[in-house]
Coordinates of C-alpha atoms in Angstrom, one line a residue:
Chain A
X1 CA -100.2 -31.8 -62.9
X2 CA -96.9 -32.4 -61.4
X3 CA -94.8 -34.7 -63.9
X4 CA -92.9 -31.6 -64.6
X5 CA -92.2 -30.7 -60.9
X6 CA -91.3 -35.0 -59.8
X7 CA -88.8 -35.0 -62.8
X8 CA -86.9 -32.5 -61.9
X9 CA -86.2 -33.9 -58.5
X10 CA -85.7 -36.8 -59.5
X11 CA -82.8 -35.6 -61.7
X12 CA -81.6 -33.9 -58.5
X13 CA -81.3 -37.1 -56.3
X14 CA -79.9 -38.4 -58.8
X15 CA -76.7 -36.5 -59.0
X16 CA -74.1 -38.0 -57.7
X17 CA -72.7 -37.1 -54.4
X18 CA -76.4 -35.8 -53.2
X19 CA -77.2 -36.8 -50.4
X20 CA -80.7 -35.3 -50.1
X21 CA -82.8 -32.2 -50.6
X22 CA -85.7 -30.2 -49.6
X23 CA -87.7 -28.2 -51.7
X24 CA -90.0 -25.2 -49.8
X25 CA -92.8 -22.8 -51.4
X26 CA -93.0 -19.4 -50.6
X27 CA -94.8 -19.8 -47.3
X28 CA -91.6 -22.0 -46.4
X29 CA -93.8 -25.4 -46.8
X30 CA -92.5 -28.4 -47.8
X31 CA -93.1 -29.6 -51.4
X32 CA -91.0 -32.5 -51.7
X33 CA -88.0 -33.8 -49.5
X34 CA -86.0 -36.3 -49.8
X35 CA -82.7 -38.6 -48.6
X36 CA -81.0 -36.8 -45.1
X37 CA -82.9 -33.6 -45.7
X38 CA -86.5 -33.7 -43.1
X39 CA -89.2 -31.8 -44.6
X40 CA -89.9 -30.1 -40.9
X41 CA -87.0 -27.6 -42.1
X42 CA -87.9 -26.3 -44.6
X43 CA -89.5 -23.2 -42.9
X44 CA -85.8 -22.7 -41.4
X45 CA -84.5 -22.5 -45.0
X46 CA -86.8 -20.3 -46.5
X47 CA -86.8 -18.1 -43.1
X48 CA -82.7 -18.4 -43.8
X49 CA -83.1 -17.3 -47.4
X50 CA -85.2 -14.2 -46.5
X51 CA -82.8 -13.1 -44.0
X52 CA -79.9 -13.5 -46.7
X53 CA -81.7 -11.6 -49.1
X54 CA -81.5 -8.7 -46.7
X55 CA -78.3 -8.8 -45.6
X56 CA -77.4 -9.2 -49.7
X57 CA -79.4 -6.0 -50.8
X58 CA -79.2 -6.8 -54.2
X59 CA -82.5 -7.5 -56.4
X60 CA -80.5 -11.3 -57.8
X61 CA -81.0 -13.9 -54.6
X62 CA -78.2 -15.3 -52.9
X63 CA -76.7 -18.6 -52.8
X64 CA -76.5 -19.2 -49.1
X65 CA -73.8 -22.9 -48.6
X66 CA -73.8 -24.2 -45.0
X67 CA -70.8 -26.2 -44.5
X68 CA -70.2 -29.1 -42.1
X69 CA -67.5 -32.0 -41.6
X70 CA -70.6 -34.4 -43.1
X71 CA -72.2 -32.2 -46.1
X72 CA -72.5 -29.0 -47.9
X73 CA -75.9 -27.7 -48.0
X74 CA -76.2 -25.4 -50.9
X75 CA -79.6 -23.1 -50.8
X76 CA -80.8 -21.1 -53.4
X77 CA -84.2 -19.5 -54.3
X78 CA -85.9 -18.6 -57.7
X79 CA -89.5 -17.6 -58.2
X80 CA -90.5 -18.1 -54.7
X81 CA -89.0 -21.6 -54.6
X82 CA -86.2 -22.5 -52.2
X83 CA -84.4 -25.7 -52.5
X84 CA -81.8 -26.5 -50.2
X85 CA -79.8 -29.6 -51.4
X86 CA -77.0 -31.4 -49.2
X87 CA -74.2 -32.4 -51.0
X88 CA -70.8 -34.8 -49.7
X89 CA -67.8 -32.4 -49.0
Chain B
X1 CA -125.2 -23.6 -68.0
X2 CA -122.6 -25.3 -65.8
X3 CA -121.5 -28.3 -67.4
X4 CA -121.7 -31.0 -64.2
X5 CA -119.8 -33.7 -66.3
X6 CA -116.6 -31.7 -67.3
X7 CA -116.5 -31.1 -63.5
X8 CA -114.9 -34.5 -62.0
X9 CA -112.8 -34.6 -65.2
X10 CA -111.1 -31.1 -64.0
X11 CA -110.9 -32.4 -60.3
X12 CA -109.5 -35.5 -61.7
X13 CA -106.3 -33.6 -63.4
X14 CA -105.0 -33.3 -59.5
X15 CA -105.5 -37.2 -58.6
X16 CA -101.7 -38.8 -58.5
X17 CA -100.5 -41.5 -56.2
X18 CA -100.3 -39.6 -53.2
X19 CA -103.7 -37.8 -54.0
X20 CA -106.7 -39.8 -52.4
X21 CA -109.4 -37.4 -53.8
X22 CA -110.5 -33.8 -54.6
X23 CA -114.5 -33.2 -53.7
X24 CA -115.9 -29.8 -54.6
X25 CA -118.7 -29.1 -52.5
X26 CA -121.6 -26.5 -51.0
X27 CA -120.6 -24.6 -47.2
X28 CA -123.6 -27.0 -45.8
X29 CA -120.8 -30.4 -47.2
X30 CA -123.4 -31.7 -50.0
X31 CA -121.4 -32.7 -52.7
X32 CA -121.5 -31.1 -56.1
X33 CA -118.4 -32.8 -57.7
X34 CA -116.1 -35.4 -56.4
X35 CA -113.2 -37.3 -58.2
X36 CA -111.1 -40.5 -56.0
X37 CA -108.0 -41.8 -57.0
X38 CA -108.3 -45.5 -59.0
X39 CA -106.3 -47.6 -56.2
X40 CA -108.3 -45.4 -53.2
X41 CA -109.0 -48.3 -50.9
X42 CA -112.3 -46.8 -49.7
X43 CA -114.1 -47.2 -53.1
X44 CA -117.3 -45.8 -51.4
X45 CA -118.7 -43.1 -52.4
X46 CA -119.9 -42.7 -48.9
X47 CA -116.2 -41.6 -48.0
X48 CA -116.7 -38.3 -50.2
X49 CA -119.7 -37.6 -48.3
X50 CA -118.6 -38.2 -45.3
X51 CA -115.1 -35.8 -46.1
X52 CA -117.3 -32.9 -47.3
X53 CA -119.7 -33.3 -43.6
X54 CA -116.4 -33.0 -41.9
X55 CA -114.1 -30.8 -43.4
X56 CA -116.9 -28.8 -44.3
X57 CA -117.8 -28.4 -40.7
X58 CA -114.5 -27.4 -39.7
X59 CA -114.1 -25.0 -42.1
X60 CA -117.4 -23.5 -41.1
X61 CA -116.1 -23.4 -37.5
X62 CA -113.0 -21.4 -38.1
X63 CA -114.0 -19.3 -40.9
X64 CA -115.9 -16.9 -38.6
X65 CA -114.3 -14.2 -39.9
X66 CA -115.2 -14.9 -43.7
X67 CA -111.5 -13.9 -44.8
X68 CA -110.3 -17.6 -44.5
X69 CA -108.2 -18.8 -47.6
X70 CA -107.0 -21.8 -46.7
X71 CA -106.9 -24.5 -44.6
X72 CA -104.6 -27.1 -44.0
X73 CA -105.6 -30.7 -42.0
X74 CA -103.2 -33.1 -40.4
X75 CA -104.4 -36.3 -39.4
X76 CA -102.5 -39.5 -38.3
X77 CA -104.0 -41.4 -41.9
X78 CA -103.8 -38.6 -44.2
X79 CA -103.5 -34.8 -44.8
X80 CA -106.1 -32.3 -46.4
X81 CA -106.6 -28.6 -47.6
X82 CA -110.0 -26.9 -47.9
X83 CA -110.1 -23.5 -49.7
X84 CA -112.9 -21.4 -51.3
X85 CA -113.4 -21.7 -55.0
X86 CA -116.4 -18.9 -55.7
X87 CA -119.4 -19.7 -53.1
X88 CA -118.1 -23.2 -52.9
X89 CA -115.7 -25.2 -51.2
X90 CA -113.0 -27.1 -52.6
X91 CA -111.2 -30.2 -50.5
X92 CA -108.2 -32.1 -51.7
X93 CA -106.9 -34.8 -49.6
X94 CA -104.1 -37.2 -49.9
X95 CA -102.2 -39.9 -47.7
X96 CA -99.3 -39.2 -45.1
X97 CA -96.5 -39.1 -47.4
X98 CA -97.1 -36.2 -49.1
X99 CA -96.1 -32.8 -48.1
X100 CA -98.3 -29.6 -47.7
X101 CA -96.7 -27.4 -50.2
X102 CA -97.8 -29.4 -52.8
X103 CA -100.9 -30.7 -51.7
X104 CA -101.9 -26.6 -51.2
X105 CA -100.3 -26.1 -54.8
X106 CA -102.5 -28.1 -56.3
X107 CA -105.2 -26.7 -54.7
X108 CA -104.9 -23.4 -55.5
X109 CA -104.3 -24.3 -59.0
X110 CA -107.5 -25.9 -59.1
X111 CA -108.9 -22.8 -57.6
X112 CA -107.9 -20.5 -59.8
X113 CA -108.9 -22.7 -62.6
X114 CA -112.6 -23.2 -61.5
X115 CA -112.8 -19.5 -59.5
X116 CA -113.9 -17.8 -63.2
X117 CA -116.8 -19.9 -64.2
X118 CA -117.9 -20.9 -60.7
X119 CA -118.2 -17.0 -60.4
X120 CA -120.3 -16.7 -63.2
X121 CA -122.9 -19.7 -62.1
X122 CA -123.1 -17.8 -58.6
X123 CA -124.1 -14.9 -60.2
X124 CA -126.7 -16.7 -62.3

């Protein structure tokens, strides 16, 4: 039921330079996390992403990047999925 | 007529690793179909009775309201959602290690998989 869905994170983790990721449905709860990323925030990204996508006003979602001296946390959102993946500098 | 056999065949398609068991079951918690994961430790089938008293129960207790969707369990051993599927009650449970969202995915896949001919035996 969910080969489809464990795949395609594992091809994420496997990337190099990943450091983790979380992965949040459209109520913001956690479907999968993994590596640095805890799955308790995954509300906070999917709150985050809501709040971009009205500050954006555009119908495309936006691709919000958090940067810190450790990682890069790229978020992004498509069909009421939000995946937040940290990524070295 | 409502096929009984396909029944744990369809609840199996959401056993994986992390899934323990799914149980589709009466308000009251008797069982009408259950399905348990292969390397389930509690082989019993007392265990799917026993989940369907208790979530059962507790579903009962906070769906005074009758507009309860779903409901999500934490426990220390293991994690559960309960939702309604027609007149009946469908409970998948899994271990610790896996998260919600996809333990209430699978659910509600299930749900709106059986919610169509479930309908038509209630209506029977």
């Amino acid at each position: 039921m969910d080969n489809q869905l464990l795949d395609t994170f594992s091809q994420i983790s496997s990337q190099s330079g990943v450091l983790g990721f979380v992965c949040a449905d459209e109520n913001g709860l956690c479907l999968k996390a993994q590596g640095t990323c805890q799955s308790s925030t995954s509300g906070s990204y999917k709150s985050l992403m809501d709040k971009a996508k009205i500050l954006a006003d555009r119908e495309e979602s936006p691709l919000i990047v958090i940067e810190t001296d450790t990682s890069n946390i790229f978020i992004q959102n498509n069909q009421n999925i939000t995946l937040a993946v940290s990524k070295l500098p | 007529m409502l096929r009984s056999k396909i029944l744990p065949q369809v609840l199996t398609q959401a056993i994986s690793a992390d899934i323990k068991g799914v149980l589709l079951m009466k308000e009251d918690g008797s069982l009408i179909a259950c399905s348990e994961s292969q390397n389930n430790n509690s082989t019993e089938h007392n265990t799917s009775k026993v989940i369907s008293a208790i979530t059962s129960n507790i579903w009962t207790s906070y769906n005074r309201t009758k507009d309860l969707q779903y409901q999500l369990i934490d426990c220390e051993e293991g994690k559960f959602v309960v939702t309604k599927v027609a007149s009946l009650l469908l409970c998948v449970y899994s271990d610790a290690t896996i998260e919600f969202g996809l333990l209430k995915s699978k659910a509600q896949k299930l749900r709106e998989y059986l919610q169509e001919p479930l309908s038509k035996v209630e209506t029977i």
